[in-house]
mmCIF file of C-alpha atoms in Angstrom:
data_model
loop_
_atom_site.group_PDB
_atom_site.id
_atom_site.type_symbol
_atom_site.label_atom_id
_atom_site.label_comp_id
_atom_site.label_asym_id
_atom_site.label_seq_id
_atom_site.Cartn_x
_atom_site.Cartn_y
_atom_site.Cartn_z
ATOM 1 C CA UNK A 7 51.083 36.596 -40.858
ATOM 2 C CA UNK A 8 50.148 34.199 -43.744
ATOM 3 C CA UNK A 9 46.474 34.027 -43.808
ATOM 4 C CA UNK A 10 43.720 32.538 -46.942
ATOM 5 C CA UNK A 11 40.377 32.956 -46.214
ATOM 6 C CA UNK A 12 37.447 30.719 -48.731
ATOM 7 C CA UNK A 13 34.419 32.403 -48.847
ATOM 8 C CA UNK A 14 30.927 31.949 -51.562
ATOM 9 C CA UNK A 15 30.032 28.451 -50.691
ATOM 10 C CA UNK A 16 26.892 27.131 -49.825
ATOM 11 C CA UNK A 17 24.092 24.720 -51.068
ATOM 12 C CA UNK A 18 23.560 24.648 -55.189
ATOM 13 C CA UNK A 19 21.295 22.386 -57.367
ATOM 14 C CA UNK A 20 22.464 20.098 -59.896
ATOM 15 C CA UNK A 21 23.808 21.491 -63.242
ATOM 16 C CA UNK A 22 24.099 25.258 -61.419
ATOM 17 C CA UNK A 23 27.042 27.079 -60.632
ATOM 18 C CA UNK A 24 29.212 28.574 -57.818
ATOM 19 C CA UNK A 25 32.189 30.949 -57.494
ATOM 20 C CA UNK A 26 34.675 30.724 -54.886
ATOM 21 C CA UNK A 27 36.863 33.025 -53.443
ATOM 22 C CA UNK A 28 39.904 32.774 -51.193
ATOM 23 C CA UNK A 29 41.603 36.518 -49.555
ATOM 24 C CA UNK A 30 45.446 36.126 -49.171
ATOM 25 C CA UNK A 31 46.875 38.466 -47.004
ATOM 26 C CA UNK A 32 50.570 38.334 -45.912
ATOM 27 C CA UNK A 33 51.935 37.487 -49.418
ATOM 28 C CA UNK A 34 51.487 38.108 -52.504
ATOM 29 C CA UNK A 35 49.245 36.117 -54.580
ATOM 30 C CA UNK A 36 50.303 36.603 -58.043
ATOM 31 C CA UNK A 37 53.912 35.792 -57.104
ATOM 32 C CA UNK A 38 53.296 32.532 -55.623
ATOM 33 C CA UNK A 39 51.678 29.258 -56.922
ATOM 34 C CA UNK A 40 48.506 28.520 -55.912
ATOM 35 C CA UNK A 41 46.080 25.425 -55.988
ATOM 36 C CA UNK A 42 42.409 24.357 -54.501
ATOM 37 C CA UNK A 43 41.739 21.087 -52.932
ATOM 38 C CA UNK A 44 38.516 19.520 -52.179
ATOM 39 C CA UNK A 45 37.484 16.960 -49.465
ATOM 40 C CA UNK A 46 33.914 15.235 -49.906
ATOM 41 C CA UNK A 47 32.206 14.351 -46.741
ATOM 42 C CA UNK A 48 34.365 11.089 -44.763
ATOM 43 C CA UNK A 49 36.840 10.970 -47.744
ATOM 44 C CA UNK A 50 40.307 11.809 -48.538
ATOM 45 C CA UNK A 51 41.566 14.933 -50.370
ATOM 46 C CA UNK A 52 41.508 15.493 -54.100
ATOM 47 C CA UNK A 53 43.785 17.899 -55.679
ATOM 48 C CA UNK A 54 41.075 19.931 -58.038
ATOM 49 C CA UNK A 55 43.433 22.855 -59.521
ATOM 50 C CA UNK A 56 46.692 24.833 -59.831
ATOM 51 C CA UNK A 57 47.689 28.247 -61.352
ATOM 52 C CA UNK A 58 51.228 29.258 -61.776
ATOM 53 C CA UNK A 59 52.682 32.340 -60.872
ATOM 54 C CA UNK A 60 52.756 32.994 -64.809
ATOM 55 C CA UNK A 61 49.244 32.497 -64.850
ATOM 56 C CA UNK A 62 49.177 28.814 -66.129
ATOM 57 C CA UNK A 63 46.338 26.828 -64.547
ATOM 58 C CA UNK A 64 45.731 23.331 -64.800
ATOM 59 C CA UNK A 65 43.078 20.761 -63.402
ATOM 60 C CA UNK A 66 42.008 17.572 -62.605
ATOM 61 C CA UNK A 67 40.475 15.232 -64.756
ATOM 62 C CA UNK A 68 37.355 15.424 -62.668
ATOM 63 C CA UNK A 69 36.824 18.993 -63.309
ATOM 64 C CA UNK A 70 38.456 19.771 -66.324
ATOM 65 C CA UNK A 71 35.986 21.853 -68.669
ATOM 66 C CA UNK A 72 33.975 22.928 -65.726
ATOM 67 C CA UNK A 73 36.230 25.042 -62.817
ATOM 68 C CA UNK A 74 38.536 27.617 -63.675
ATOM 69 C CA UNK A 75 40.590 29.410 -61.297
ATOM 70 C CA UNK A 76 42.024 32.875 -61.377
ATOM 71 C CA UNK A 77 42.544 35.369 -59.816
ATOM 72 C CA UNK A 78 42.484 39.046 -59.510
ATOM 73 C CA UNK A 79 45.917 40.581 -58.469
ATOM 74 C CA UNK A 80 44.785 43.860 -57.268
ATOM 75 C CA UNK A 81 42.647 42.285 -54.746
ATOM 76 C CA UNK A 82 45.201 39.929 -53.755
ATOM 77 C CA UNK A 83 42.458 36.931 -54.586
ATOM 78 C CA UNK A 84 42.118 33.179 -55.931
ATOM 79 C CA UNK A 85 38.963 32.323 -57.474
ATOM 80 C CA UNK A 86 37.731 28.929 -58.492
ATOM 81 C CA UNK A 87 34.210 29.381 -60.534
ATOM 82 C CA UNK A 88 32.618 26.199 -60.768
ATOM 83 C CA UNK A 89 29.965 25.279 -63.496
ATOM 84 C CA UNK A 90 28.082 22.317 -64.099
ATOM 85 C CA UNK A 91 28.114 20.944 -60.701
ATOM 86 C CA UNK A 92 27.427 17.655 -59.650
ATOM 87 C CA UNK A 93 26.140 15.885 -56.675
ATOM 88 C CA UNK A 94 29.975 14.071 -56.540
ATOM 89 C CA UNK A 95 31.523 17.632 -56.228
ATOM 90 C CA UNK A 96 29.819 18.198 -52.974
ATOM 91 C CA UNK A 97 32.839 18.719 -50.124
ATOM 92 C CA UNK A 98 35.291 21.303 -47.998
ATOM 93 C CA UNK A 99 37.170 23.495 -50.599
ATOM 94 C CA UNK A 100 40.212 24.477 -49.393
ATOM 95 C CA UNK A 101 42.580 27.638 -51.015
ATOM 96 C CA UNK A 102 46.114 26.711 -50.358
ATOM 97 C CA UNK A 103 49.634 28.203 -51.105
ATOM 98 C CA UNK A 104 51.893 25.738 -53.046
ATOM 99 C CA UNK A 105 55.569 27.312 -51.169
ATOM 100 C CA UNK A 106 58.532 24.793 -51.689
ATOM 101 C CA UNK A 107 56.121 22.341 -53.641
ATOM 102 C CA UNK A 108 53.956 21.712 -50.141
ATOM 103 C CA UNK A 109 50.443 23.018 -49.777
ATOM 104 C CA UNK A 110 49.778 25.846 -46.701
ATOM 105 C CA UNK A 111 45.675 25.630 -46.096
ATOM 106 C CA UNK A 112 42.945 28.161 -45.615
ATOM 107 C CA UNK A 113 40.028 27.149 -43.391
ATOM 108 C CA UNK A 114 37.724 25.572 -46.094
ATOM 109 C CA UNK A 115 34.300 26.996 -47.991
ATOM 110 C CA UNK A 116 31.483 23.524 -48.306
ATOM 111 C CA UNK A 117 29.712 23.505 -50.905
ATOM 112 C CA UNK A 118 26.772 20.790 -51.036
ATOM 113 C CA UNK A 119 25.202 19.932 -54.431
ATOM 114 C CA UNK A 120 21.845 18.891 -54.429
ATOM 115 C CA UNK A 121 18.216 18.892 -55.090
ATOM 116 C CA UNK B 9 45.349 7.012 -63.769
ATOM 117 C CA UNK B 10 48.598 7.554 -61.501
ATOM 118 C CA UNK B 11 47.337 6.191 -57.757
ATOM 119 C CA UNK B 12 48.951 7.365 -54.782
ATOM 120 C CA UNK B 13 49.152 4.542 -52.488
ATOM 121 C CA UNK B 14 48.879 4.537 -48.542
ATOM 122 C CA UNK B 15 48.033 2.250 -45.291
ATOM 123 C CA UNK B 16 44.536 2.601 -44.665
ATOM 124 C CA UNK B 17 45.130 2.345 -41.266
ATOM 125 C CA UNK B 18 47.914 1.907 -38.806
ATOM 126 C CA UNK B 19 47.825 2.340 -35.020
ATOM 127 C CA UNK B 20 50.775 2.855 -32.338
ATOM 128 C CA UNK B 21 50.945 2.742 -29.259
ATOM 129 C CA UNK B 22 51.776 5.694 -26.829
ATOM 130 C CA UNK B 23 55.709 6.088 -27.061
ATOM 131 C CA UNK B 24 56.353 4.461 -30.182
ATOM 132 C CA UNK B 25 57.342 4.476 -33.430
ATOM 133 C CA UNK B 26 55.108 4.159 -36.336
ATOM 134 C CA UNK B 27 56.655 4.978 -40.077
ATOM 135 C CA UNK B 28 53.503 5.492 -42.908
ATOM 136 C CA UNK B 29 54.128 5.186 -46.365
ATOM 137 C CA UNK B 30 53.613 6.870 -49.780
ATOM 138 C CA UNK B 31 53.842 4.873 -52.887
ATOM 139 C CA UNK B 32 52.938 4.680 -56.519
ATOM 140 C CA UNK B 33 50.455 2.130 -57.960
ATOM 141 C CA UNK B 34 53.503 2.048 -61.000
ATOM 142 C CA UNK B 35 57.056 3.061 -60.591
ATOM 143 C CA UNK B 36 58.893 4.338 -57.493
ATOM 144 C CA UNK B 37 58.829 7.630 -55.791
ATOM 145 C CA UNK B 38 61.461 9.647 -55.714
ATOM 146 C CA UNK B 39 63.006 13.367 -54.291
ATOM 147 C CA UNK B 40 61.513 14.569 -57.836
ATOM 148 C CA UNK B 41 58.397 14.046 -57.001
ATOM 149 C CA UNK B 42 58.744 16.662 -53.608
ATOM 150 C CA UNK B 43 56.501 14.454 -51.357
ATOM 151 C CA UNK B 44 54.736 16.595 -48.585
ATOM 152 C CA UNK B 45 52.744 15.373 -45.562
ATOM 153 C CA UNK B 46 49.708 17.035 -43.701
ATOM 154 C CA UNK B 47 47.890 16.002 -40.605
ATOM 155 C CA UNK B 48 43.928 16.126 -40.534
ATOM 156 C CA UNK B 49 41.585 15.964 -37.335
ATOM 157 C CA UNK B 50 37.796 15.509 -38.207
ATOM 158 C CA UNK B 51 36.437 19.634 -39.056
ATOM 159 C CA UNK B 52 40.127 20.683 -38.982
ATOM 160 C CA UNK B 53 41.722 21.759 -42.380
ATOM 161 C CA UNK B 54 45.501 19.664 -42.962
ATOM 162 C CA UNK B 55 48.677 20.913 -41.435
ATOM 163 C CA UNK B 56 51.570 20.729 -42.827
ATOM 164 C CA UNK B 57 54.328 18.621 -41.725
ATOM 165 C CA UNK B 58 56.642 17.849 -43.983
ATOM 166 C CA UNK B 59 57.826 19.250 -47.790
ATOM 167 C CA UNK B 60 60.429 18.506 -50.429
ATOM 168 C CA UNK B 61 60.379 14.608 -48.758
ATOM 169 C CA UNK B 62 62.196 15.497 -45.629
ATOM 170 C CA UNK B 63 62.115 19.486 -44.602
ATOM 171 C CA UNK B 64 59.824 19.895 -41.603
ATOM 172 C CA UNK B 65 57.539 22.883 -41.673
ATOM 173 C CA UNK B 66 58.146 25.924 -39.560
ATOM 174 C CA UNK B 67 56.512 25.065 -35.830
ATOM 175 C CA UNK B 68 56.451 20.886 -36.118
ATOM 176 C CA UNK B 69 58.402 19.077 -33.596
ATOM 177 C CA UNK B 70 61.274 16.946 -34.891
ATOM 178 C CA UNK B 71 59.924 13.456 -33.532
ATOM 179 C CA UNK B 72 58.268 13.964 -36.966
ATOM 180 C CA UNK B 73 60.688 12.912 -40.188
ATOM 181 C CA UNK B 74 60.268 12.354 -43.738
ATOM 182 C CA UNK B 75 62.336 9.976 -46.020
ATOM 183 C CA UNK B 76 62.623 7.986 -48.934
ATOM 184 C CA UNK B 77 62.533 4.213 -47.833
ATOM 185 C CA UNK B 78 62.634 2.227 -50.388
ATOM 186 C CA UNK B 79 60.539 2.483 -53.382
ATOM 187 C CA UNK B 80 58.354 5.145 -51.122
ATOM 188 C CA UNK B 81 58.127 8.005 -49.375
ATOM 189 C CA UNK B 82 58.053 7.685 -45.791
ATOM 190 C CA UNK B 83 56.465 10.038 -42.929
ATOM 191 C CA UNK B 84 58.086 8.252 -39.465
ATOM 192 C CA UNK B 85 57.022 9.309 -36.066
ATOM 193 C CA UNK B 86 59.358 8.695 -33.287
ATOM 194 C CA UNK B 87 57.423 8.910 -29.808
ATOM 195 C CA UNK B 88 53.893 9.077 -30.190
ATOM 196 C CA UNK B 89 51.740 10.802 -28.354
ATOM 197 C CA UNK B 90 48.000 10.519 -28.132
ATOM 198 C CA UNK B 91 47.581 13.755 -30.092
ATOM 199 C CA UNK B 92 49.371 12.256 -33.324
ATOM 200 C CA UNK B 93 45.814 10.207 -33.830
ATOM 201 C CA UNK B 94 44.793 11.695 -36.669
ATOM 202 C CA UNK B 95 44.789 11.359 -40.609
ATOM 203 C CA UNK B 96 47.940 11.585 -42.387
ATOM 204 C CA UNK B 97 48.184 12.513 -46.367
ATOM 205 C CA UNK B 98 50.733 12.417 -48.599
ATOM 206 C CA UNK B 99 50.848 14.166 -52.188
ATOM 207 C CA UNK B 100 53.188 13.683 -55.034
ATOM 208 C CA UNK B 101 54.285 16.497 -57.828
ATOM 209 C CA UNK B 102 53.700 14.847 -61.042
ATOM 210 C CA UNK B 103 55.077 17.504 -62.698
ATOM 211 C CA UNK B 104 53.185 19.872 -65.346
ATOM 212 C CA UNK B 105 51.432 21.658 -62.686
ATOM 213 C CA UNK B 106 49.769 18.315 -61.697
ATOM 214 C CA UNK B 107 49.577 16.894 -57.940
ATOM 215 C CA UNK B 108 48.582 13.625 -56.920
ATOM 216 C CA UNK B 109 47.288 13.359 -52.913
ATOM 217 C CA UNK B 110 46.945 9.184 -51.389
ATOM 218 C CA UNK B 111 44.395 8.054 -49.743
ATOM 219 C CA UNK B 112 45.214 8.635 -46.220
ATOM 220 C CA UNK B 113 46.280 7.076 -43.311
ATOM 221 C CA UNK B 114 44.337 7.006 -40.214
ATOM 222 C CA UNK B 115 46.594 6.616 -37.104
ATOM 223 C CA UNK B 116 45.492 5.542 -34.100
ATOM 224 C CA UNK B 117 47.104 5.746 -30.465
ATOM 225 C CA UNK B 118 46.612 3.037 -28.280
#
């Protein structure tokens, strides 16, 4: 069975920084493309960040320069380390496999930015 | 800034059909740009319903489609049942390891 499991969130001030991680059992991570999306409390989702099965990541705008992903193949993990947080990067982060260019979800880590 | 455009809301009522759509605030989508659909209920993560614009995802009953209507995607519900209320997202491969997701679409059944 497929299964992604987020763990590492939690509450963070401003300007500190958080590391996420996301067990994939059932397949194999670093043959598959993988992203994390992000969902701030009553909104929509936000595509945040991608990483190619040849290790190529990319990001959105809003977090360019500040989350990378990775991830660690022996362990069969994503990461997504986030620095420099903001109060607007407060919401559900959700792991996902991208499989035939649609997203398959884990259950979501929160992570809430503030003071 | 590439928007993703969809119905805020939309509602249905029990037995019929309701078709939500996917757009772009410039251009047209096409199959190139492999639009997917997911359902949300409030503290639930998305399922998926629908990839590559029209393939339905292993387990989801085929009174959901996808299409390409138009200038936009298309996610059409035939039957509705009171369980379909929920959000409904599209997203849109831009290509270059980019993805775009709309808005959202909150369906109600009544």
């Amino acid at each position: 069975e497929v299964q992604l499991v987020e763990s590492g969130g939690g509450l963070i001030q401003p300007g500190g920084s958080l590391g996420l991680s996301c067990a994939a059992s059932g397949f194999t991570v670093s043959n598959n493309y993988m992203s994390w999306v992000r969902q701030a409390p009553g909104k929509g989702l936000e595509w945040v960040s991608f990483i190619y099965s040849d290790g190529g990541t990319y990001y959105a705008d809003s977090v360019k320069g500040r989350f990378t992903i990775s991830r660690d193949n022996s362990k069969n993990t994503l990461y997504l380390q986030m620095n420099s947080l903001r109060a607007e990067d407060t919401a559900v982060y959700y792991c996902a496999r991208n499989w035939n260019y649609a997203f398959y979800w884990g259950q979501g880590a929160l992570v809430t930015v503030s003071s | 800034q590439t928007v993703v455009t969809q119905e805020p809301s939309f509602s249905v009522s029990p037995g019929g059909t309701v078709t939500l759509t996917c757009g772009l605030s410039s251009g047209s989508v096409s199959t190139n740009y492999y639009p997917s659909w997911y359902q949300q209920t409030p503290g639930q993560a998305p399922r998926t319903l629908i990839y590559s614009t029209s393939t339905r995802s292993s387990g989801v009953p085929d009174r959901f489609s996808g299409s390409i209507l138009g200038n936009k995607a298309a996610l059409t519900i035939t039957g509705a049942q009171a369980d379909d209320e929920s959000d409904y997202y599209c997203v849109l491969y831009m290509g270059s390891g980019i993805w775009v997701f709309g808005g959202g679409t909150r369906l109600t059944v009544l």
